[in-house]
mmCIF file of N, CA and C in Angstrom:
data_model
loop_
_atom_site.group_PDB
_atom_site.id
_atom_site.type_symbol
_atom_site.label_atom_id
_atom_site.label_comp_id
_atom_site.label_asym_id
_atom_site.label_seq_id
_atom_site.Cartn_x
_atom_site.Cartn_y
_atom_site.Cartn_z
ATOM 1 N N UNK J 294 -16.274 5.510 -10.912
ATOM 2 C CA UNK J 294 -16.590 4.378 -11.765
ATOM 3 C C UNK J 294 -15.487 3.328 -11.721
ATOM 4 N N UNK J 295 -14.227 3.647 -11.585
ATOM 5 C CA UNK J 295 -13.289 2.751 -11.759
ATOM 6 C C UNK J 295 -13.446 1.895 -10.390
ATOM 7 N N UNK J 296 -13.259 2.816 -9.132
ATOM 8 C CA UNK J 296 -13.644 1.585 -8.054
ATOM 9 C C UNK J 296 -15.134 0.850 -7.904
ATOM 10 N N UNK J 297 -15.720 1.092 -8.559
ATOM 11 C CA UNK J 297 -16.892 -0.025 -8.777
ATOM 12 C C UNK J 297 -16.493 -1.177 -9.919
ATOM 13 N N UNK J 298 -15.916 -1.151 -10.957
ATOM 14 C CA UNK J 298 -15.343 -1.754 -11.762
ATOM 15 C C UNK J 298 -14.021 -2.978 -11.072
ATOM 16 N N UNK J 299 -13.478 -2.285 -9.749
ATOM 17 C CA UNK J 299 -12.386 -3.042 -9.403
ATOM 18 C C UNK J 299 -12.932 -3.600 -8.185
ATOM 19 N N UNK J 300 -13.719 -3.208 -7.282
ATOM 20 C CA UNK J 300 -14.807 -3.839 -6.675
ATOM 21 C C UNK J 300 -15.441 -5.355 -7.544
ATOM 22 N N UNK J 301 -15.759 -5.199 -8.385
ATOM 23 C CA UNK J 301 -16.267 -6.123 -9.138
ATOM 24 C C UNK J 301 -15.366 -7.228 -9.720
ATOM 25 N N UNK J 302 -13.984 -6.656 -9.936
ATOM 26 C CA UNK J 302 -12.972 -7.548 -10.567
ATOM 27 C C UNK J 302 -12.449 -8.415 -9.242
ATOM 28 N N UNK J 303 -12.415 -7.540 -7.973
ATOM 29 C CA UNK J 303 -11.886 -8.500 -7.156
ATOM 30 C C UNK J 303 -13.271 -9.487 -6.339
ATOM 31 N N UNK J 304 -14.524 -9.487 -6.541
ATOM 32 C CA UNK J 304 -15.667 -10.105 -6.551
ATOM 33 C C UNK J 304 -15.642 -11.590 -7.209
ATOM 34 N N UNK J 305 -14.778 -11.393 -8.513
ATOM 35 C CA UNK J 305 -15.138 -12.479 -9.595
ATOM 36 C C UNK J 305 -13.922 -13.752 -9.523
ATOM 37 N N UNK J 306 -14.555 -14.841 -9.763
ATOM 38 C CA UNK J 306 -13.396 -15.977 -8.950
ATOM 39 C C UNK J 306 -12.383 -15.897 -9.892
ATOM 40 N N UNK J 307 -11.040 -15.869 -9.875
ATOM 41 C CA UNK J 307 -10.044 -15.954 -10.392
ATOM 42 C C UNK J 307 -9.856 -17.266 -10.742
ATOM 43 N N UNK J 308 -8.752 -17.588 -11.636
ATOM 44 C CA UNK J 308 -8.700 -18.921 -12.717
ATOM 45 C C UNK J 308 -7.788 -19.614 -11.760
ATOM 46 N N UNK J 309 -6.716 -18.689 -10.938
ATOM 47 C CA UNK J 309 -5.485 -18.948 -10.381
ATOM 48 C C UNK J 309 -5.854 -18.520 -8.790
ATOM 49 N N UNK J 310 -5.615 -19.606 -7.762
ATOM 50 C CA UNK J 310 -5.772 -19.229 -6.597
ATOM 51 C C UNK J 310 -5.034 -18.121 -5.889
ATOM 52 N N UNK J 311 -4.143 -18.158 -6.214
ATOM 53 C CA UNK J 311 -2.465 -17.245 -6.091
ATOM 54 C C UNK J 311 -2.888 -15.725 -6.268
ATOM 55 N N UNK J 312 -3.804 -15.720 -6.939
ATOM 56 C CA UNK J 312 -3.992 -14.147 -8.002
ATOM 57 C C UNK J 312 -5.156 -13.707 -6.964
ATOM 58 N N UNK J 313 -6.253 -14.074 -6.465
ATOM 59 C CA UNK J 313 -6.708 -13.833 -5.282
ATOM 60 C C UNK J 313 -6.391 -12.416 -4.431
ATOM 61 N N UNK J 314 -7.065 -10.897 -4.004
ATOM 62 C CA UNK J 314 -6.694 -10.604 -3.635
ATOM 63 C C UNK J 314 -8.418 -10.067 -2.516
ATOM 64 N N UNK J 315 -8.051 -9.200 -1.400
ATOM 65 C CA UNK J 315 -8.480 -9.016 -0.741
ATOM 66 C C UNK J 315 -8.916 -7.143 -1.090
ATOM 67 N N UNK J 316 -10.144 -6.836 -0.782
ATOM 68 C CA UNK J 316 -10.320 -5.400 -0.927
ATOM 69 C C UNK J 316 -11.609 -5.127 -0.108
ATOM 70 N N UNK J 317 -11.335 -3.905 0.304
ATOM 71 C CA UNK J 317 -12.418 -3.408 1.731
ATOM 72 C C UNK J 317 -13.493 -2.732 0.880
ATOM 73 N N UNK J 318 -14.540 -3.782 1.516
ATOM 74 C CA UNK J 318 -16.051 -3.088 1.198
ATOM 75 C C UNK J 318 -16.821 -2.223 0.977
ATOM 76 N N UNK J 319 -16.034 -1.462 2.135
ATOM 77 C CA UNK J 319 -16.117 -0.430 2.521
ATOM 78 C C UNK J 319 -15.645 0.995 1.687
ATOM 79 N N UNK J 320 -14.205 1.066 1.499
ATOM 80 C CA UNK J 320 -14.012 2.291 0.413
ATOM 81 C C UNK J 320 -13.106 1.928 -0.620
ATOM 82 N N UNK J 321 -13.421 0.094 -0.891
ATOM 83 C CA UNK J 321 -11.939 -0.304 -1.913
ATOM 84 C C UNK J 321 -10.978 -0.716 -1.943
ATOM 85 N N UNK J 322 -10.272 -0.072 -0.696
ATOM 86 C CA UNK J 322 -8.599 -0.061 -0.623
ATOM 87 C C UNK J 322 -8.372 -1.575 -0.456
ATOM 88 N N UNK J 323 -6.885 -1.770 -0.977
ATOM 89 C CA UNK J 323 -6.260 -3.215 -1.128
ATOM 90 C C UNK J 323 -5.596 -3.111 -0.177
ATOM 91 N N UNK J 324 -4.352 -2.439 0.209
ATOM 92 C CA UNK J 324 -3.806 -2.474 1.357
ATOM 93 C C UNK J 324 -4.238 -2.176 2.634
ATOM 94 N N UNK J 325 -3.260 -2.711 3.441
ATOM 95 C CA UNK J 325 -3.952 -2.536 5.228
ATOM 96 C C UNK J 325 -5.044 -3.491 5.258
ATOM 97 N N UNK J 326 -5.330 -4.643 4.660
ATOM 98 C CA UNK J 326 -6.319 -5.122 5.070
ATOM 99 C C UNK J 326 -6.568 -6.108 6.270
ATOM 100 N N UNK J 327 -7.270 -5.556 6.739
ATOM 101 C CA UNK J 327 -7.779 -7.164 8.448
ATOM 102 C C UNK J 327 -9.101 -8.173 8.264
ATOM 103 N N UNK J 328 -8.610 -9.254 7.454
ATOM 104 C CA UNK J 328 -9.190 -10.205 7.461
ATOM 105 C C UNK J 328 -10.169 -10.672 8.304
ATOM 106 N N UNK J 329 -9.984 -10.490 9.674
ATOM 107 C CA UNK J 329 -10.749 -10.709 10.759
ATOM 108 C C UNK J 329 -11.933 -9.793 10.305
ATOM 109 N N UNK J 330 -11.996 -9.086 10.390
ATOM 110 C CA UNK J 330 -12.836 -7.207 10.369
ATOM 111 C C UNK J 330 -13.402 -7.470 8.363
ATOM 112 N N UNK J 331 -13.138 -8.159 8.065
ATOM 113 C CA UNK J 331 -12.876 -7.719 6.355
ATOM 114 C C UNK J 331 -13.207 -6.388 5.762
ATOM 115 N N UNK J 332 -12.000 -5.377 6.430
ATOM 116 C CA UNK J 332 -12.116 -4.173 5.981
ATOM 117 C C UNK J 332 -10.589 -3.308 6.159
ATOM 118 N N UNK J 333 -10.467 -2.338 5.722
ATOM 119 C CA UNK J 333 -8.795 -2.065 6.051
ATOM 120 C C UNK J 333 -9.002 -1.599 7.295
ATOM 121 N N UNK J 334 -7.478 -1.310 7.101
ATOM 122 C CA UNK J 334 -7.764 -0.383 8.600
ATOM 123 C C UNK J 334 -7.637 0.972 8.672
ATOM 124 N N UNK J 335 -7.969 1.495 7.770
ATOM 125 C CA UNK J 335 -8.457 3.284 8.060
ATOM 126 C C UNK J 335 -10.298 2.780 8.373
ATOM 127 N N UNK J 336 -10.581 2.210 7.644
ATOM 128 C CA UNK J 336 -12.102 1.896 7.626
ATOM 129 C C UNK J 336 -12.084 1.602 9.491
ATOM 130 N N UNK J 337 -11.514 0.546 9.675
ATOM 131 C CA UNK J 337 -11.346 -0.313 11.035
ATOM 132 C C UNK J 337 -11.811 1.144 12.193
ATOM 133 N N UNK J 338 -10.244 1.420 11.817
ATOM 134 C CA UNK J 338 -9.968 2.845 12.865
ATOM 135 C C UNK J 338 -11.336 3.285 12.967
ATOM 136 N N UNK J 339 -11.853 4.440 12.178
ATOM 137 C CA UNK J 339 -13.127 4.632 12.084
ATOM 138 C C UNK J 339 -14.162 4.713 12.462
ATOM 139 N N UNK J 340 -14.618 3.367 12.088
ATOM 140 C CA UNK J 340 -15.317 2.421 12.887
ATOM 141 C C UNK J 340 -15.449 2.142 14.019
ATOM 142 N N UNK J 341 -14.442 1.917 14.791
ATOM 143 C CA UNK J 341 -14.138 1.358 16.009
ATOM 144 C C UNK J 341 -13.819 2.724 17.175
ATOM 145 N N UNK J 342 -13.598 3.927 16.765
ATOM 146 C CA UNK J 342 -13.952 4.852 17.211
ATOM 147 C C UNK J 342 -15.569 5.392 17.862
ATOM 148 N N UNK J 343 -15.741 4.685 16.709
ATOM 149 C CA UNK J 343 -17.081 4.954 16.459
ATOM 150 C C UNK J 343 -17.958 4.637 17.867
ATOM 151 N N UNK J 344 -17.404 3.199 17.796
ATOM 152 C CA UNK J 344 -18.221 1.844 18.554
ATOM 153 C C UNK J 344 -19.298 1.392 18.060
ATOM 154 N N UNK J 345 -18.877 1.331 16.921
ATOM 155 C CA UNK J 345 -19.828 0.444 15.583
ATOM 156 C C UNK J 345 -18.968 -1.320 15.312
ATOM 157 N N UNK J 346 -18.045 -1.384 15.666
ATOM 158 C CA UNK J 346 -17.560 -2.850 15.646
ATOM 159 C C UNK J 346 -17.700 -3.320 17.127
ATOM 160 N N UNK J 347 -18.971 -4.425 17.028
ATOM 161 C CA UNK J 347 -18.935 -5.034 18.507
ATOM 162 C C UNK J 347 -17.287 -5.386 19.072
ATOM 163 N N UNK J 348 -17.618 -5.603 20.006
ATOM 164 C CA UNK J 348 -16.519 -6.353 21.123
ATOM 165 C C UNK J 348 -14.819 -5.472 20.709
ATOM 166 N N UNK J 349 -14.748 -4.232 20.260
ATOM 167 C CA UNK J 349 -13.317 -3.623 19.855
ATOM 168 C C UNK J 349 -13.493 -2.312 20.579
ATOM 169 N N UNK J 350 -12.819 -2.168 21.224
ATOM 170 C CA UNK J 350 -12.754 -1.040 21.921
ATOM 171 C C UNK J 350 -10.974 -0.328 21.799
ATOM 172 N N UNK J 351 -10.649 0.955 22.426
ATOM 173 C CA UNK J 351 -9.779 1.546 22.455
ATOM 174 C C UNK J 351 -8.670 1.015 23.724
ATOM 175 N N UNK J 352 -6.922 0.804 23.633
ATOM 176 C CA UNK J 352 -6.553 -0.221 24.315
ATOM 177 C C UNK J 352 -5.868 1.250 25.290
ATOM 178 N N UNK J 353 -5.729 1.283 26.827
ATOM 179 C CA UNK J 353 -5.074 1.972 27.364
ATOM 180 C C UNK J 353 -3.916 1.149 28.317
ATOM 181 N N UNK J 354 -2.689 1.578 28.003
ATOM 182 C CA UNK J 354 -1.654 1.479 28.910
ATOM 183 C C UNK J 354 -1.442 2.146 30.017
#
C-alpha cells in the first residue's frame, strides 16, 4: 500500500519545480533511475536481458 501511495505522490505536480522527483513504473524505486528507459536500472537490466527493450542489447568486448 505504501508504494502505491508514493507512486501517486510522485504522479502529482509539485508546487516547487526543484522538489520534482523521478520513480520507476515499474517497481517504484527512486534511485538508479534512466531517464531515457524511464525505469531504474535493476528494472532496465531485466528487461533488456530479456529483449523486451527494442534496439538494447548486451555489449561484448
Amino acid at each position: 500500500m505504501s508504494r502505491l501511495a508514493l507512486k501517486n505522490k510522485a504522479a502529482a505536480k509539485s508546487k516547487f519545480g526543484c522538489r520534482d522527483y523521478h520513480r520507476c513504473g515499474l517497481c517504484g524505486r527512486v534511485r538508479g533511475f534512466l531517464r531515457r528507459f524511464r525505469m531504474c536500472r535493476i528494472c532496465f537490466r531485466l528487461l533488456s536481458l530479456k529483449g523486451e527493450i527494442p534496439g538494447v542489447r548486451k555489449s561484448s568486448w
